[in-house]
mmCIF file of C-alpha atoms in Angstrom:
data_model
loop_
_atom_site.group_PDB
_atom_site.id
_atom_site.type_symbol
_atom_site.label_atom_id
_atom_site.label_comp_id
_atom_site.label_asym_id
_atom_site.label_seq_id
_atom_site.Cartn_x
_atom_site.Cartn_y
_atom_site.Cartn_z
ATOM 1 C CA UNK A 1 -0.077 0.006 0.021
ATOM 2 C CA UNK A 2 2.799 2.237 0.829
ATOM 3 C CA UNK A 3 4.213 2.099 -2.790
ATOM 4 C CA UNK A 4 0.783 2.814 -4.100
ATOM 5 C CA UNK A 5 0.647 6.070 -1.963
ATOM 6 C CA UNK A 6 4.015 7.051 -3.130
ATOM 7 C CA UNK A 7 3.088 6.442 -6.697
ATOM 8 C CA UNK A 8 -0.010 8.413 -6.433
ATOM 9 C CA UNK A 9 1.810 11.372 -4.981
ATOM 10 C CA UNK A 10 4.604 11.055 -7.683
ATOM 11 C CA UNK A 11 2.012 11.013 -10.553
ATOM 12 C CA UNK A 12 0.108 13.935 -9.054
ATOM 13 C CA UNK A 13 3.265 15.808 -7.919
ATOM 14 C CA UNK A 14 4.715 15.750 -11.510
ATOM 15 C CA UNK A 15 2.033 18.113 -12.479
ATOM 16 C CA UNK A 16 3.104 20.392 -9.656
ATOM 17 C CA UNK A 17 6.688 19.980 -10.635
ATOM 18 C CA UNK A 18 5.739 21.153 -14.170
ATOM 19 C CA UNK A 19 3.699 24.114 -12.934
ATOM 20 C CA UNK A 20 6.820 25.152 -10.867
ATOM 21 C CA UNK A 21 8.866 25.014 -14.100
ATOM 22 C CA UNK A 22 6.182 27.085 -15.899
ATOM 23 C CA UNK A 23 6.525 29.810 -13.224
ATOM 24 C CA UNK A 24 10.475 29.821 -13.291
ATOM 25 C CA UNK A 25 10.948 29.294 -17.135
ATOM 26 C CA UNK A 26 8.172 31.286 -19.213
ATOM 27 C CA UNK A 27 9.891 30.870 -22.486
ATOM 28 C CA UNK A 28 10.537 27.222 -22.840
ATOM 29 C CA UNK A 29 10.797 26.280 -26.440
ATOM 30 C CA UNK A 30 8.264 24.111 -28.223
ATOM 31 C CA UNK A 31 11.127 21.820 -29.249
ATOM 32 C CA UNK A 32 12.116 21.005 -25.743
ATOM 33 C CA UNK A 33 8.517 20.500 -24.492
ATOM 34 C CA UNK A 34 7.578 18.532 -27.549
ATOM 35 C CA UNK A 35 10.499 16.165 -27.143
ATOM 36 C CA UNK A 36 9.828 15.486 -23.553
ATOM 37 C CA UNK A 37 6.258 14.934 -24.246
ATOM 38 C CA UNK A 38 7.001 12.548 -27.097
ATOM 39 C CA UNK A 39 9.493 10.552 -24.962
ATOM 40 C CA UNK A 40 6.747 10.201 -22.351
ATOM 41 C CA UNK A 41 4.486 9.031 -25.275
ATOM 42 C CA UNK A 42 6.778 6.324 -26.181
ATOM 43 C CA UNK A 43 7.014 5.096 -22.631
ATOM 44 C CA UNK A 44 3.321 5.121 -22.324
ATOM 45 C CA UNK A 45 2.885 3.332 -25.541
ATOM 46 C CA UNK A 46 5.118 0.359 -24.607
ATOM 47 C CA UNK A 47 3.690 0.332 -21.077
ATOM 48 C CA UNK A 48 0.075 0.324 -22.276
ATOM 49 C CA UNK A 49 0.789 -2.737 -24.433
ATOM 50 C CA UNK A 50 3.193 -4.633 -22.275
ATOM 51 C CA UNK A 51 2.090 -3.671 -18.818
ATOM 52 C CA UNK A 52 -1.609 -3.343 -19.398
ATOM 53 C CA UNK A 53 -3.027 -4.907 -22.575
ATOM 54 C CA UNK A 54 -1.144 -8.104 -22.723
ATOM 55 C CA UNK A 55 -1.642 -8.868 -18.955
ATOM 56 C CA UNK A 56 -5.290 -8.343 -19.574
ATOM 57 C CA UNK A 57 -5.253 -11.059 -22.151
ATOM 58 C CA UNK A 58 -3.225 -13.422 -20.108
ATOM 59 C CA UNK A 59 -5.669 -13.040 -17.194
ATOM 60 C CA UNK A 60 -9.051 -13.030 -19.369
ATOM 61 C CA UNK A 61 -9.335 -16.859 -18.969
ATOM 62 C CA UNK A 62 -12.182 -18.323 -21.287
ATOM 63 C CA UNK A 63 -13.130 -15.219 -22.581
ATOM 64 C CA UNK A 64 -9.735 -14.590 -24.069
ATOM 65 C CA UNK A 65 -9.152 -11.653 -26.279
ATOM 66 C CA UNK A 66 -12.830 -10.527 -26.355
ATOM 67 C CA UNK A 67 -12.606 -9.092 -22.855
ATOM 68 C CA UNK A 68 -9.286 -7.239 -23.816
ATOM 69 C CA UNK A 69 -10.709 -5.756 -26.906
ATOM 70 C CA UNK A 70 -14.022 -4.579 -25.324
ATOM 71 C CA UNK A 71 -11.928 -3.049 -22.467
ATOM 72 C CA UNK A 72 -9.708 -1.087 -24.941
ATOM 73 C CA UNK A 73 -12.597 0.324 -26.680
ATOM 74 C CA UNK A 74 -14.410 1.197 -23.615
ATOM 75 C CA UNK A 75 -11.410 3.043 -22.256
ATOM 76 C CA UNK A 76 -11.115 4.948 -25.588
ATOM 77 C CA UNK A 77 -14.879 5.733 -25.694
ATOM 78 C CA UNK A 78 -14.769 7.166 -22.202
ATOM 79 C CA UNK A 79 -12.156 9.766 -23.219
ATOM 80 C CA UNK A 80 -13.918 10.307 -26.405
ATOM 81 C CA UNK A 81 -17.259 11.230 -24.499
ATOM 82 C CA UNK A 82 -15.180 13.480 -22.135
ATOM 83 C CA UNK A 83 -13.793 15.164 -25.134
ATOM 84 C CA UNK A 84 -17.149 16.023 -26.322
ATOM 85 C CA UNK A 85 -18.365 17.102 -22.899
ATOM 86 C CA UNK A 86 -15.357 19.121 -22.012
ATOM 87 C CA UNK A 87 -12.965 19.673 -24.917
ATOM 88 C CA UNK A 88 -9.274 19.261 -23.979
ATOM 89 C CA UNK A 89 -7.925 22.720 -24.666
ATOM 90 C CA UNK A 90 -4.306 22.002 -23.304
ATOM 91 C CA UNK A 91 -2.970 22.361 -26.978
ATOM 92 C CA UNK A 92 -3.500 26.170 -26.875
ATOM 93 C CA UNK A 93 -0.108 27.811 -26.579
ATOM 94 C CA UNK A 94 1.457 31.160 -27.340
ATOM 95 C CA UNK A 95 -0.610 33.259 -29.666
ATOM 96 C CA UNK A 96 -3.433 30.852 -29.549
ATOM 97 C CA UNK A 97 -3.788 31.560 -25.833
ATOM 98 C CA UNK A 98 -3.856 35.329 -26.338
ATOM 99 C CA UNK A 99 -6.345 35.123 -29.129
ATOM 100 C CA UNK A 100 -8.503 32.824 -27.000
ATOM 101 C CA UNK A 101 -8.451 35.088 -24.057
ATOM 102 C CA UNK A 102 -9.233 38.370 -25.994
ATOM 103 C CA UNK A 103 -12.800 38.607 -24.657
ATOM 104 C CA UNK A 104 -14.860 39.360 -21.604
ATOM 105 C CA UNK A 105 -14.880 35.708 -20.563
ATOM 106 C CA UNK A 106 -11.260 35.099 -20.448
ATOM 107 C CA UNK A 107 -11.273 33.817 -16.866
ATOM 108 C CA UNK A 108 -14.016 31.257 -17.453
ATOM 109 C CA UNK A 109 -12.314 30.161 -20.599
ATOM 110 C CA UNK A 110 -9.162 29.550 -18.741
ATOM 111 C CA UNK A 111 -11.134 27.563 -16.065
ATOM 112 C CA UNK A 112 -12.634 25.533 -18.772
ATOM 113 C CA UNK A 113 -9.185 24.824 -20.037
ATOM 114 C CA UNK A 114 -7.995 23.728 -16.486
ATOM 115 C CA UNK A 115 -11.006 21.832 -15.725
ATOM 116 C CA UNK A 116 -10.622 19.900 -19.069
ATOM 117 C CA UNK A 117 -7.122 18.824 -18.002
ATOM 118 C CA UNK A 118 -8.350 17.691 -14.476
ATOM 119 C CA UNK A 119 -11.010 15.584 -16.043
ATOM 120 C CA UNK A 120 -8.539 14.112 -18.464
ATOM 121 C CA UNK A 121 -6.175 13.292 -15.606
ATOM 122 C CA UNK A 122 -8.641 11.043 -13.774
ATOM 123 C CA UNK A 123 -8.459 8.113 -16.191
ATOM 124 C CA UNK A 124 -4.749 8.476 -16.425
ATOM 125 C CA UNK A 125 -4.450 8.098 -12.609
ATOM 126 C CA UNK A 126 -6.805 5.135 -12.812
ATOM 127 C CA UNK A 127 -4.373 3.528 -15.280
ATOM 128 C CA UNK A 128 -1.477 4.168 -12.905
ATOM 129 C CA UNK A 129 -3.463 2.504 -10.119
ATOM 130 C CA UNK A 130 -4.848 -0.438 -12.114
ATOM 131 C CA UNK A 131 -1.246 -1.435 -13.094
ATOM 132 C CA UNK A 132 -0.681 -2.555 -9.518
ATOM 133 C CA UNK A 133 -3.509 -5.141 -9.833
ATOM 134 C CA UNK A 134 -1.070 -7.422 -11.870
ATOM 135 C CA UNK A 135 1.255 -7.680 -8.980
ATOM 136 C CA UNK A 136 4.180 -6.714 -10.978
ATOM 137 C CA UNK A 137 5.148 -3.605 -9.174
ATOM 138 C CA UNK A 138 8.094 -2.728 -11.552
ATOM 139 C CA UNK A 139 5.832 -2.799 -14.523
ATOM 140 C CA UNK A 140 3.307 -0.661 -12.604
ATOM 141 C CA UNK A 141 5.893 1.934 -11.430
ATOM 142 C CA UNK A 142 7.139 2.219 -15.135
ATOM 143 C CA UNK A 143 3.559 2.867 -16.370
ATOM 144 C CA UNK A 144 3.154 5.566 -13.703
ATOM 145 C CA UNK A 145 6.516 7.025 -14.510
ATOM 146 C CA UNK A 146 5.530 7.557 -18.082
ATOM 147 C CA UNK A 147 2.208 9.249 -16.986
ATOM 148 C CA UNK A 148 4.300 11.339 -14.452
ATOM 149 C CA UNK A 149 6.657 12.343 -17.240
ATOM 150 C CA UNK A 150 3.665 13.358 -19.407
ATOM 151 C CA UNK A 151 2.271 15.515 -16.615
ATOM 152 C CA UNK A 152 5.322 17.698 -16.297
ATOM 153 C CA UNK A 153 4.905 19.622 -19.614
ATOM 154 C CA UNK A 154 1.226 19.636 -19.156
ATOM 155 C CA UNK A 155 1.782 21.280 -15.797
ATOM 156 C CA UNK A 156 4.098 23.853 -17.355
ATOM 157 C CA UNK A 157 1.575 24.817 -20.094
ATOM 158 C CA UNK A 158 -1.422 25.500 -17.836
ATOM 159 C CA UNK A 159 0.448 28.245 -15.961
ATOM 160 C CA UNK A 160 0.583 30.874 -18.677
ATOM 161 C CA UNK A 161 -3.114 31.215 -19.641
ATOM 162 C CA UNK A 162 -4.009 31.549 -15.989
ATOM 163 C CA UNK A 163 -1.469 34.334 -15.392
ATOM 164 C CA UNK A 164 -2.532 35.985 -18.701
ATOM 165 C CA UNK A 165 -6.034 36.034 -17.479
ATOM 166 C CA UNK A 166 -4.917 38.024 -14.447
ATOM 167 C CA UNK A 167 -4.948 35.395 -11.820
ATOM 168 C CA UNK A 168 -2.600 35.871 -8.958
ATOM 169 C CA UNK A 169 0.388 33.376 -8.701
ATOM 170 C CA UNK A 170 -0.895 31.838 -5.542
ATOM 171 C CA UNK A 171 -4.308 31.023 -7.057
ATOM 172 C CA UNK A 172 -2.797 29.764 -10.112
ATOM 173 C CA UNK A 173 -0.469 27.408 -8.213
ATOM 174 C CA UNK A 174 -3.349 26.226 -6.162
ATOM 175 C CA UNK A 175 -5.480 25.394 -9.189
ATOM 176 C CA UNK A 176 -2.534 23.673 -10.891
ATOM 177 C CA UNK A 177 -2.149 21.571 -7.805
ATOM 178 C CA UNK A 178 -5.816 20.531 -7.812
ATOM 179 C CA UNK A 179 -5.381 19.100 -11.301
ATOM 180 C CA UNK A 180 -2.683 16.993 -9.798
ATOM 181 C CA UNK A 181 -4.757 15.924 -6.917
ATOM 182 C CA UNK A 182 -7.478 14.631 -9.403
ATOM 183 C CA UNK A 183 -4.730 12.084 -10.632
ATOM 184 C CA UNK A 184 -3.932 11.105 -7.089
ATOM 185 C CA UNK A 185 -7.535 10.246 -6.490
ATOM 186 C CA UNK A 186 -7.658 8.296 -9.716
ATOM 187 C CA UNK A 187 -4.613 6.224 -8.883
ATOM 188 C CA UNK A 188 -6.267 5.174 -5.620
ATOM 189 C CA UNK A 189 -9.666 4.403 -7.512
ATOM 190 C CA UNK A 190 -7.930 2.219 -9.924
ATOM 191 C CA UNK A 191 -5.876 0.324 -7.280
ATOM 192 C CA UNK A 192 -8.881 -0.221 -4.952
ATOM 193 C CA UNK A 193 -11.288 -1.247 -7.880
ATOM 194 C CA UNK A 194 -8.974 -4.106 -8.800
ATOM 195 C CA UNK A 195 -8.081 -4.978 -5.148
ATOM 196 C CA UNK A 196 -11.940 -5.595 -4.478
ATOM 197 C CA UNK A 197 -12.559 -7.999 -7.206
ATOM 198 C CA UNK A 198 -9.938 -10.024 -9.153
ATOM 199 C CA UNK A 199 -12.781 -10.831 -11.687
ATOM 200 C CA UNK A 200 -12.744 -7.172 -13.068
ATOM 201 C CA UNK A 201 -8.850 -7.039 -13.452
ATOM 202 C CA UNK A 202 -8.795 -8.319 -17.066
ATOM 203 C CA UNK A 203 -11.208 -5.671 -18.094
ATOM 204 C CA UNK A 204 -9.686 -2.979 -15.907
ATOM 205 C CA UNK A 205 -6.351 -3.485 -17.372
ATOM 206 C CA UNK A 206 -7.680 -3.346 -20.980
ATOM 207 C CA UNK A 207 -9.743 -0.286 -20.130
ATOM 208 C CA UNK A 208 -6.745 1.378 -18.646
ATOM 209 C CA UNK A 209 -4.730 0.531 -21.678
ATOM 210 C CA UNK A 210 -7.506 1.873 -23.941
ATOM 211 C CA UNK A 211 -7.443 5.227 -22.283
ATOM 212 C CA UNK A 212 -3.552 5.439 -22.571
ATOM 213 C CA UNK A 213 -3.722 4.638 -26.207
ATOM 214 C CA UNK A 214 -6.412 7.260 -26.812
ATOM 215 C CA UNK A 215 -4.381 9.834 -25.074
ATOM 216 C CA UNK A 216 -1.229 9.110 -26.965
ATOM 217 C CA UNK A 217 -2.969 9.021 -30.445
ATOM 218 C CA UNK A 218 -5.403 11.769 -29.872
ATOM 219 C CA UNK A 219 -3.395 14.264 -27.871
ATOM 220 C CA UNK A 220 0.194 13.620 -27.296
ATOM 221 C CA UNK A 221 1.334 12.694 -30.927
ATOM 222 C CA UNK A 222 -0.584 15.378 -32.661
ATOM 223 C CA UNK A 223 0.601 17.989 -30.114
ATOM 224 C CA UNK A 224 4.435 17.103 -30.520
ATOM 225 C CA UNK A 225 4.060 17.133 -34.485
ATOM 226 C CA UNK A 226 2.202 20.491 -34.510
ATOM 227 C CA UNK A 227 5.493 22.406 -34.629
ATOM 228 C CA UNK A 228 8.785 22.282 -36.540
ATOM 229 C CA UNK A 229 10.527 19.263 -34.714
ATOM 230 C CA UNK A 230 8.529 16.243 -36.185
ATOM 231 C CA UNK A 231 11.616 14.160 -37.020
ATOM 232 C CA UNK A 232 13.154 14.810 -33.600
ATOM 233 C CA UNK A 233 10.138 14.076 -31.600
ATOM 234 C CA UNK A 234 9.557 10.817 -33.534
ATOM 235 C CA UNK A 235 12.974 9.434 -32.438
ATOM 236 C CA UNK A 236 12.163 10.728 -28.922
ATOM 237 C CA UNK A 237 9.179 8.442 -29.043
ATOM 238 C CA UNK A 238 11.195 5.601 -30.277
ATOM 239 C CA UNK A 239 13.756 6.238 -27.399
ATOM 240 C CA UNK A 240 11.066 6.172 -24.863
ATOM 241 C CA UNK A 241 9.433 2.999 -26.369
ATOM 242 C CA UNK A 242 12.661 1.216 -26.217
ATOM 243 C CA UNK A 243 13.648 2.368 -22.771
ATOM 244 C CA UNK A 244 10.364 0.943 -21.548
ATOM 245 C CA UNK A 245 11.081 -2.407 -23.545
ATOM 246 C CA UNK A 246 14.467 -2.719 -21.873
ATOM 247 C CA UNK A 247 13.040 -1.973 -18.437
ATOM 248 C CA UNK A 248 10.276 -4.607 -18.971
ATOM 249 C CA UNK A 249 12.812 -7.167 -20.041
ATOM 250 C CA UNK A 250 15.426 -6.672 -17.399
ATOM 251 C CA UNK A 251 13.349 -5.491 -14.551
ATOM 252 C CA UNK A 252 9.796 -6.421 -15.002
#
């Protein structure tokens, strides 16, 4: 239980670390943030397959691949519905933020932006918690590490629009911390859900894997390729994937 608590705090705390970086370094280049995000995407991609989806298949018993496939699509559909209910606006940076804020409702727009990130953080936290259901703590920690790494640039990017909307630094930091707290809660939800019933573990693992695949494909890869460093971030993704592969083989 202690390791789950530390993991939850680490995953949520990564957002806070990112927000602190956002306060200190206001002109971080797109190339740097895209490279970090793409590296995290590679780790998450490999972790989703090796740490969640394949274990789901191994534990699904007589239902075999069907439970895994249904779980993957359910996880993706959940995030798809969340996107429609609360559009994930974290891609807005630079001039886009300025344009987005040039109206009388700029504070409410920023709060919508932050709320969208908080809502999307919940399934990511659940994925981190569900990973511990396999009993392979090394793999679970690697999954959580990839999610935490992704949270750092996300925490960085939410600071600028809140400050631009006229929020105080104290309030901005408090709101950023709350988005990380959502992920802490999600980690415990995922962990306790699979602890209560072993029967739901195959579906829960595939569901978590589906949410991660959706985030990678719908948000992380498009974001990292939206600037002028597509070739570099592709290799960063491959590096992250290979790092996770090595860790799984020699540590998992």
